[in-house]
Short mmCIF file of C-alpha atoms and ligand atoms in Angstrom, two decimals:
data_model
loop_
_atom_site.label_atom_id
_atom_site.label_comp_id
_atom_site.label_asym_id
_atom_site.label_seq_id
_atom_site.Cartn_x
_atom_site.Cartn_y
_atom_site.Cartn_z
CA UNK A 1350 0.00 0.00 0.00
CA UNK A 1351 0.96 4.08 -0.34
CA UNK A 1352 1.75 5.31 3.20
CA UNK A 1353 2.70 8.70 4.18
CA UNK A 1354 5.42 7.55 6.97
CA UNK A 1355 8.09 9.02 9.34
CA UNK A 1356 11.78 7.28 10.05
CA UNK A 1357 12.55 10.18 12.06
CA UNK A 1358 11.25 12.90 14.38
CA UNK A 1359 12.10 16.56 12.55
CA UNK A 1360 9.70 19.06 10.87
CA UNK A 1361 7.12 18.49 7.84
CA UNK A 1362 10.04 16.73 5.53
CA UNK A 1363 10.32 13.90 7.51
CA UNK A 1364 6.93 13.08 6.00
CA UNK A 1365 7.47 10.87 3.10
CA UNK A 1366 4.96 9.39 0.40
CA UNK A 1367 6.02 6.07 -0.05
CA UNK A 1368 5.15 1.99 -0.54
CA UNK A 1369 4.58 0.67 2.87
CA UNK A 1370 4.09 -3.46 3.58
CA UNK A 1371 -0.06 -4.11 4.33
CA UNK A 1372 -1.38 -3.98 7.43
CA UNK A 1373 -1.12 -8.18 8.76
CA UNK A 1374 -5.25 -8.42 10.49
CA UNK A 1375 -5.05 -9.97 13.40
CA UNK A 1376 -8.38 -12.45 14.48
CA UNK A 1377 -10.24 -9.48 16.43
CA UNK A 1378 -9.03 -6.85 14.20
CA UNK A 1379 -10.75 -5.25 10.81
CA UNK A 1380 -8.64 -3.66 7.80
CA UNK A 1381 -10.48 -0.17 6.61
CA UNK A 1382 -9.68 1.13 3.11
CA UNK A 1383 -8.98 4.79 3.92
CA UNK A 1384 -10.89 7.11 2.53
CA UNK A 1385 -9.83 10.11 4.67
CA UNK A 1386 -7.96 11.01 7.56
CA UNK A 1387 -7.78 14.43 9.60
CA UNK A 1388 -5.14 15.96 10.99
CA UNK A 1389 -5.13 17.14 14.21
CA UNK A 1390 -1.88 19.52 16.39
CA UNK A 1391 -0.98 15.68 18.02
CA UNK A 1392 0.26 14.53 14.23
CA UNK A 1393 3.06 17.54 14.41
CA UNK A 1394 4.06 16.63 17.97
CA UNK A 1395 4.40 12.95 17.39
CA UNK A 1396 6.48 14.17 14.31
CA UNK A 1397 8.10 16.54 16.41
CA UNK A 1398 8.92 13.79 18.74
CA UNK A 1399 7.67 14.04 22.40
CA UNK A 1400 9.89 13.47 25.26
CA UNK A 1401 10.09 10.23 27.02
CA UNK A 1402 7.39 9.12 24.38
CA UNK A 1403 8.93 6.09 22.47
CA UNK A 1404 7.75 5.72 18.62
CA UNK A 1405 8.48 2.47 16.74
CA UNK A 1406 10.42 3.45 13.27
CA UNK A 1407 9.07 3.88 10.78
CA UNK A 1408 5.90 5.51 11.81
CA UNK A 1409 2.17 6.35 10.41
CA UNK A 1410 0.79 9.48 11.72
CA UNK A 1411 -3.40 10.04 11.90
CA UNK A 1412 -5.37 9.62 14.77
CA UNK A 1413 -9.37 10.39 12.32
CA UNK A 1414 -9.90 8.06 10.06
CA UNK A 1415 -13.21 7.23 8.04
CA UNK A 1416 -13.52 4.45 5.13
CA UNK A 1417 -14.63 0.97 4.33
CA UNK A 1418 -14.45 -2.35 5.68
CA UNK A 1419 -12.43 -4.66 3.71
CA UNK A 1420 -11.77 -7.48 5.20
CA UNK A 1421 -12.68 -8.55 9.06
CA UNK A 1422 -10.92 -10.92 11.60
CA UNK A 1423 -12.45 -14.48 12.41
CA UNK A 1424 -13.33 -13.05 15.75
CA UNK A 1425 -15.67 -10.20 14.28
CA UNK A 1426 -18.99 -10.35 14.98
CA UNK A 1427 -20.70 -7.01 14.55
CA UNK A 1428 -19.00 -5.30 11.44
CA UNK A 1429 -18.95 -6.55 7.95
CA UNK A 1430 -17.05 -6.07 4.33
CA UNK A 1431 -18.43 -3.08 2.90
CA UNK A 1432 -19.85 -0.76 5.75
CA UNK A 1433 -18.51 2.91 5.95
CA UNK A 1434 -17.42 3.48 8.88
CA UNK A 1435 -15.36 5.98 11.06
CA UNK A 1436 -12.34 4.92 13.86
CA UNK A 1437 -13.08 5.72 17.22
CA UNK A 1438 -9.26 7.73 17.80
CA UNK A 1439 -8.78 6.13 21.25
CA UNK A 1440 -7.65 2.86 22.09
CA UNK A 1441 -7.61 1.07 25.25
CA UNK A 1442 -7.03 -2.64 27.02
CA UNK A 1443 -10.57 -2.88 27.57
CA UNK A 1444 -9.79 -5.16 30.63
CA UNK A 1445 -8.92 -2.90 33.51
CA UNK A 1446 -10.76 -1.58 35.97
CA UNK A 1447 -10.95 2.29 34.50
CA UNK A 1448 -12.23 0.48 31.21
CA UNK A 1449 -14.59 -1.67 32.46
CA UNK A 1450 -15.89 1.44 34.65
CA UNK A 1451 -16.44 3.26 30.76
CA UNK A 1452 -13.33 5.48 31.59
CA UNK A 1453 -11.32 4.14 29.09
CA UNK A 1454 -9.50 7.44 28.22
CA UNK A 1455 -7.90 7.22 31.75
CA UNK A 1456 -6.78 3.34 30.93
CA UNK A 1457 -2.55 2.86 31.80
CA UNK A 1458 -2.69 1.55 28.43
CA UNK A 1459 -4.62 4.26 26.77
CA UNK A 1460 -3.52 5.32 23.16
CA UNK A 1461 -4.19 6.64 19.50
CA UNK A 1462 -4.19 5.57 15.77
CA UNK A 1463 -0.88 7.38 14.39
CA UNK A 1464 0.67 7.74 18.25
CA UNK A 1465 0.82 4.13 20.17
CA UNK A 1466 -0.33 1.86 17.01
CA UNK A 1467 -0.03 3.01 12.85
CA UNK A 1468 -2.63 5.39 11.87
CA UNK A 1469 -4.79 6.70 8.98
CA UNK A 1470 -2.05 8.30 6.50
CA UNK A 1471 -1.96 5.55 4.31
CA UNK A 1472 -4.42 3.45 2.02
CA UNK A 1473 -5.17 0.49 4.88
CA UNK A 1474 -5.32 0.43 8.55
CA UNK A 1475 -6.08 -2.19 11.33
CA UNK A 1476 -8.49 -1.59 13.61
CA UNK A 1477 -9.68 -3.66 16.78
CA UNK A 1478 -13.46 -4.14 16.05
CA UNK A 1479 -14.90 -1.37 19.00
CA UNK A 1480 -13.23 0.90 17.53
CA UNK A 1481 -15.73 0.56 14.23
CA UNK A 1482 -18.49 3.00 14.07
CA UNK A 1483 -20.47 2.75 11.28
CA UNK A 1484 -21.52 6.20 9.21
CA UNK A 1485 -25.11 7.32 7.63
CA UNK A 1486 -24.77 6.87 4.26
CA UNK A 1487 -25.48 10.70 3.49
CA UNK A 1488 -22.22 11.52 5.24
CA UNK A 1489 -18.92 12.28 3.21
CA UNK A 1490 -15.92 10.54 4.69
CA UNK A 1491 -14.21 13.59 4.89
CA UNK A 1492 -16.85 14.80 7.62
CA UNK A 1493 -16.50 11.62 9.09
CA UNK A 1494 -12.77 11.52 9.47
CA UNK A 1495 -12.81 15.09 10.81
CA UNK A 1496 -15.44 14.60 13.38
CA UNK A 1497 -13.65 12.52 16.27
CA UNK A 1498 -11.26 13.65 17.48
CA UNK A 1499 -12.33 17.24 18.24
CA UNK A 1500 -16.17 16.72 19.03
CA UNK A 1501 -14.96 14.11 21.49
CA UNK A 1502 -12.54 16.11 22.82
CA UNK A 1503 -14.19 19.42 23.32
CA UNK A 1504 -17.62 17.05 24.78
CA UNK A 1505 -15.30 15.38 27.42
CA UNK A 1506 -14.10 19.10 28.17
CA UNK A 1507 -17.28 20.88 28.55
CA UNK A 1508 -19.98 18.59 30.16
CA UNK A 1509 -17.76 16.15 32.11
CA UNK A 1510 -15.08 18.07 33.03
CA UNK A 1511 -16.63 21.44 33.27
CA UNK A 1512 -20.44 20.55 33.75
CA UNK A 1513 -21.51 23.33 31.87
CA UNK A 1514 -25.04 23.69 32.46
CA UNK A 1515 -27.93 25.84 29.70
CA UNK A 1516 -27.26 29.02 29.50
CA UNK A 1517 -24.13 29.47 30.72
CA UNK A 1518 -21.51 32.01 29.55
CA UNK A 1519 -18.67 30.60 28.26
CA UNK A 1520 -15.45 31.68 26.11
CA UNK A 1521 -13.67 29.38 23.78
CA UNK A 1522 -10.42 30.52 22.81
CA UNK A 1523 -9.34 30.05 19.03
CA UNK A 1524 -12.46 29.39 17.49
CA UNK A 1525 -10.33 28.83 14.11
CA UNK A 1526 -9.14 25.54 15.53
CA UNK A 1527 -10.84 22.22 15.77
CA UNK A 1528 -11.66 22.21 18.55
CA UNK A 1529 -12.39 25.31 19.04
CA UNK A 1530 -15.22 25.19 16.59
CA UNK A 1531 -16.67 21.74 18.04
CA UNK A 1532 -16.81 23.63 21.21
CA UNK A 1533 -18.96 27.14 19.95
CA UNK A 1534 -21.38 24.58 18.19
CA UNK A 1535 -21.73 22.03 21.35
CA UNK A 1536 -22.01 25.01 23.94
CA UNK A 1537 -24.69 26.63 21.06
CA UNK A 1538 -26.64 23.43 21.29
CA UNK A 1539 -27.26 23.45 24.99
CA UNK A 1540 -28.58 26.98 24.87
CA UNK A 1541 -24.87 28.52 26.63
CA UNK A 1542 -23.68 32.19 25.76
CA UNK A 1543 -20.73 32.12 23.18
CA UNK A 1544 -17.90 34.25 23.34
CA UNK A 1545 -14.80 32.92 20.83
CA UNK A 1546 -11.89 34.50 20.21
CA UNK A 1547 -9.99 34.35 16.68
CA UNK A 1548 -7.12 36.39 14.60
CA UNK A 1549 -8.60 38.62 12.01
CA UNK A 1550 -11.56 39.32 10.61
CA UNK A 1551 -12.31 36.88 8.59
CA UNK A 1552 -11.90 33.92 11.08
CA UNK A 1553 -14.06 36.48 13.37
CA UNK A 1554 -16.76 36.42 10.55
CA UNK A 1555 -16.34 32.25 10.80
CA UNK A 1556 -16.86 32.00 14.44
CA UNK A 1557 -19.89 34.28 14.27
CA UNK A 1558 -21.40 31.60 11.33
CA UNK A 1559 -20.62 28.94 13.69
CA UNK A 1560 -23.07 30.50 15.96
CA UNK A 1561 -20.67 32.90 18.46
CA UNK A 1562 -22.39 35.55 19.95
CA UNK A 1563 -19.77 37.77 20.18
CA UNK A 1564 -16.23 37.25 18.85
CA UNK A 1565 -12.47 38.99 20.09
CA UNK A 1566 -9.79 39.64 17.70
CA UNK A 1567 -6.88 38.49 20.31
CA UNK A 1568 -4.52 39.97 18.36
CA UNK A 1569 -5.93 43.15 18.68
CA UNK A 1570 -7.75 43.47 21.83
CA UNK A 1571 -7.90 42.58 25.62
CA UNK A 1572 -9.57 39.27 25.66
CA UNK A 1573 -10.26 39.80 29.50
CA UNK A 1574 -11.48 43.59 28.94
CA UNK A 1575 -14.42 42.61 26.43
CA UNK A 1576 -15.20 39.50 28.04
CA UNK A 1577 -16.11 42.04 31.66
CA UNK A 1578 -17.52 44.15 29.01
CA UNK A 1579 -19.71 41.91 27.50
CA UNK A 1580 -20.64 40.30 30.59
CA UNK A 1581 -21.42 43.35 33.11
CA UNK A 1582 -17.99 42.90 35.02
CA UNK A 1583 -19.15 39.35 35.73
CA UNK A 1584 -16.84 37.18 33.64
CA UNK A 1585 -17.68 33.71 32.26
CA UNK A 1586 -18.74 30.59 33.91
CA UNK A 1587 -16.54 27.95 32.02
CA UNK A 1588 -13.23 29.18 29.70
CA UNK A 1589 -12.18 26.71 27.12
CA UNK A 1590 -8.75 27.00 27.15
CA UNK A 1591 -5.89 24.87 24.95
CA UNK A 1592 -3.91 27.77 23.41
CA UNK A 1593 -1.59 27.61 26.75
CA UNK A 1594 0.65 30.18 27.51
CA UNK A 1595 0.44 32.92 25.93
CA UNK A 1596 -4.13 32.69 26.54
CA UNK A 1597 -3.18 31.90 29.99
CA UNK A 1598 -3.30 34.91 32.14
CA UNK A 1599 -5.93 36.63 30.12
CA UNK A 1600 -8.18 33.33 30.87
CA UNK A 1601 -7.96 33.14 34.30
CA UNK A 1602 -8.74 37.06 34.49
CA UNK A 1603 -11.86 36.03 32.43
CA UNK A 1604 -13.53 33.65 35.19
CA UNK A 1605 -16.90 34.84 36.98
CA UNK A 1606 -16.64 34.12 40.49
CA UNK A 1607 -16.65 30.04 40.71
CA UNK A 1608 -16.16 29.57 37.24
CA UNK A 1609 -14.40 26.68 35.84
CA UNK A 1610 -11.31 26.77 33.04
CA UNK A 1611 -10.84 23.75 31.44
CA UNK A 1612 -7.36 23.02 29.00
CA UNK A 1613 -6.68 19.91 27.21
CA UNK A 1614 -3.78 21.63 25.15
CA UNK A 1615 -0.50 24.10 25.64
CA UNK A 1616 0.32 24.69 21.68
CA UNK A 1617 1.86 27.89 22.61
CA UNK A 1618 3.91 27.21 25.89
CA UNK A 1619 3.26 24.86 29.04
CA UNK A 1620 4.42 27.23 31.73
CA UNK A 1621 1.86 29.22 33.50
CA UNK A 1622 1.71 31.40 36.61
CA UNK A 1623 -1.33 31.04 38.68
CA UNK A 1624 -2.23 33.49 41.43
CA UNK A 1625 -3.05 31.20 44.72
CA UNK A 1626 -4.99 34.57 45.93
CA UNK A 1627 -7.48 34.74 43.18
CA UNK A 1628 -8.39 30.80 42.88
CA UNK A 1629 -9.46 30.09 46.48
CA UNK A 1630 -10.99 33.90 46.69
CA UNK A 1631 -12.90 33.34 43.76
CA UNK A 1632 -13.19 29.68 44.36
CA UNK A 1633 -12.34 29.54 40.62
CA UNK A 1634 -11.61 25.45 39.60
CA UNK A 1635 -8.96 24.69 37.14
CA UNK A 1636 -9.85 21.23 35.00
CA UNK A 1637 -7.45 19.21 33.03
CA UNK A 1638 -8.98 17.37 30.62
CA UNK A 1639 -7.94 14.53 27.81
CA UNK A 1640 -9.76 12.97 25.20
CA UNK A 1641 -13.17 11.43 25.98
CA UNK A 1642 -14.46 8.09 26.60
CA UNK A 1643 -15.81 5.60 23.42
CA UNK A 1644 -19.19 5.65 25.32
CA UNK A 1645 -19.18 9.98 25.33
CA UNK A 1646 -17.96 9.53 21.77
CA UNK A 1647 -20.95 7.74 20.39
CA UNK A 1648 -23.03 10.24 22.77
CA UNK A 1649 -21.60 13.33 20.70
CA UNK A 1650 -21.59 11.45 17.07
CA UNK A 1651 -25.22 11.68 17.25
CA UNK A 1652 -25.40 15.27 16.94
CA UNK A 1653 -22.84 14.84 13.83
CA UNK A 1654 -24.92 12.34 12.60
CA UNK A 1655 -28.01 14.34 12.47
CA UNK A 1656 -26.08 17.10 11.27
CA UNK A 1657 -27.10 19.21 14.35
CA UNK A 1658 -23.36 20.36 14.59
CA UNK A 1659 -20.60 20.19 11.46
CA UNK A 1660 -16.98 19.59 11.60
CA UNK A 1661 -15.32 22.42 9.88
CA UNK A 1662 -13.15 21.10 6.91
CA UNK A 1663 -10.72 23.82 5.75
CA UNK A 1664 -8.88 21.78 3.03
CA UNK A 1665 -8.10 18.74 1.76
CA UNK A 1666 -4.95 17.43 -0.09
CA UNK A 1667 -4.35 14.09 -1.71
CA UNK A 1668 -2.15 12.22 0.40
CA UNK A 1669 1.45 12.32 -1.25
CA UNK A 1670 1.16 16.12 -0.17
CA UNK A 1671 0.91 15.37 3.49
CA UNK A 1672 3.71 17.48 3.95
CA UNK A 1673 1.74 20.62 2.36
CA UNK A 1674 -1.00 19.73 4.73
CA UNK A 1675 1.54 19.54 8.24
CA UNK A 1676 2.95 23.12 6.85
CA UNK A 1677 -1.10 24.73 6.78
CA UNK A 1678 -1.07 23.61 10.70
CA UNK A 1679 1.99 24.41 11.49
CA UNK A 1680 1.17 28.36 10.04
CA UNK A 1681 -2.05 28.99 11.96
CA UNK A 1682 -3.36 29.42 8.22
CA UNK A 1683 -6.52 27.06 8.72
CA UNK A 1684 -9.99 27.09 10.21
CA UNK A 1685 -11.43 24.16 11.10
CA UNK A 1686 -9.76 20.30 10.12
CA UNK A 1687 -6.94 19.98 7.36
CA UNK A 1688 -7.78 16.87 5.78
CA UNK A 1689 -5.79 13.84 3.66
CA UNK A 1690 -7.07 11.43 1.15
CA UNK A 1691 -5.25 9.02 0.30
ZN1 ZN B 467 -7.77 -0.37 30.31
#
């Protein structure tokens, strides 16, 4: 098969388009013809390389992956040749305690397509059989593949990590990101007060379509100033946070009194001060939060399904330019999911 693969860590031309041996199925496994695969910022820090994180050489990178069945595993019972179907991103032992209690995304053993096991950047792909979901036939893979990751993601963040409630103010930084816009649409659906932040007007214009009530330029202005503005002095209930650093301060300023910021993501720095004074005072909670479970996954694939919320697809490139597609990332230059195909 083609395969987009990695023998190193290093920047976007490490990625090379190249023939790649078949995926061997193993009894409880299925092999899915790819038919698209998202990227998400985990593909360029697996390429990166991540400290004390060990990658087998050479490597397959994609964690989203829709297609078809091709061929199924004597163990299989409930999918079949032929079904589309999308990947649930997450895999886990399925055995221990956390899994068996439906927290699989807390499972020792937890991992993704394209980071513990080969992922979607190439023609074929092995999948254990829970991690099959099948699609409605009147969605595009591309939709599919782009879904996952981020709905699951930004679901895990808001409702089980922050338990934000209807009606509830709530800022989500970068709207132009994945998961940024999986989060305006999610906290749109529950009746919540949107206030996303984005770089220039025209990814200001694209939160507002996503349903934003009122957008920031953060470039331009003081996300914490319009955010008492907007809100009477109050500040927000929840803050989706994932930018990291450089968000950070501005964030925390942005709380209402017991309000509740929730990160799953540092892709502009790790280090942050926090002010003891102002958590306890405020009684302000500060949430970690990291992927979702398979359970909250098929919980938030319903919406998609019904098309009651829409991944955002900014572009998508055949697969031999993956490393065109890692560059569009890397710049900040999309809004929404940068898709392959292979
Ligand atoms: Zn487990």
């Amino acid at each position: 098969m083609k395969a987009a693969r990695i023998h190193r860590h290093g920047g976007p031309e490490v990625l090379t388009y190249e023939d790649a041996p078949d995926p061997k199925l193993k009894a409880n496994q299925v092999l899915v013809r790819v038919r698209a695969c998202a990227l998400n910022h985990l593909d360029l820090w697996v390429r990166a390389g991540i400290p004390g994180m060990e990658i087998a050489m050479p490597h397959i990178l994609g964690s989203d992956i829709a297609g078809e069945v091709v061929a199924t595993g004597e163990w299989n019972e409930r999918v079949r040749a032929g079904q589309r179907v999308l990947l649930a991103p997450g895999l886990s032992c399925r055995q221990c305690e956390r899994c068996v209690s439906g927290e699989d995304n807390r499972c020792p053993h937890y991992t993704l397509f394209g980071v513990g096991v080969p992922g979607g950047n190439a023609e074929l792909v092995a999948a254990p059989e829970y991690a099959v979901i099948p699609i409605p036939d009147d969605l595009d893979f591309e939709c599919a593949a782009a879904a996952p990751l981020v709905f699951l993601t930004a679901w895990h963040m808001l409702f089980t990590r922050a338990a934000l409630q209807p009606g509830e103010d709530v800022l989500v930084l970068a709207a132009s990101s994945g998961v940024g816009s999986a989060a305006i649409q999610l906290a749109k659906l529950f009746h919540c007060r949107v206030i996303a932040t984005a770089g220039g007007e025209r990814k200001l214009e694209m939160a507002r379509e996503l349903g934003a009530d009122h957008v920031i330029d953060h470039y331009r202005q003081d996300v914490a100033a319009e955010v008492k503005k907007l809100t009477d002095r109050r500040g927000v209930d929840v803050v989706f946070e994932h930018v990291g650093a450089a968000t950070w301060p501005r964030s925390v300023q942005s709380l209402a009194s017991a309000g509740r910021l929730v990160t799953c993501g540092n892709t502009t720095g790790y280090d942050v001060k926090l002010d003891l004074r102002f958590l306890f005072s405020r009684q302000h909670s500060i949430l970690g939060s990291y992927m979702g479970t398979l359970g909250e996954l098929y919980k938030v694939l319903r919406f998609v399904f019904r098309k009651q919320v829409r991944p955002v697809i900014d572009k998508v490139y055949p697969l031999a330019e993956i490393r065109a597609a890692h560059e569009r990332l890397e710049h900040k230059e999309q809004f929404g999911k940068v898709v392959v195909v292979p």
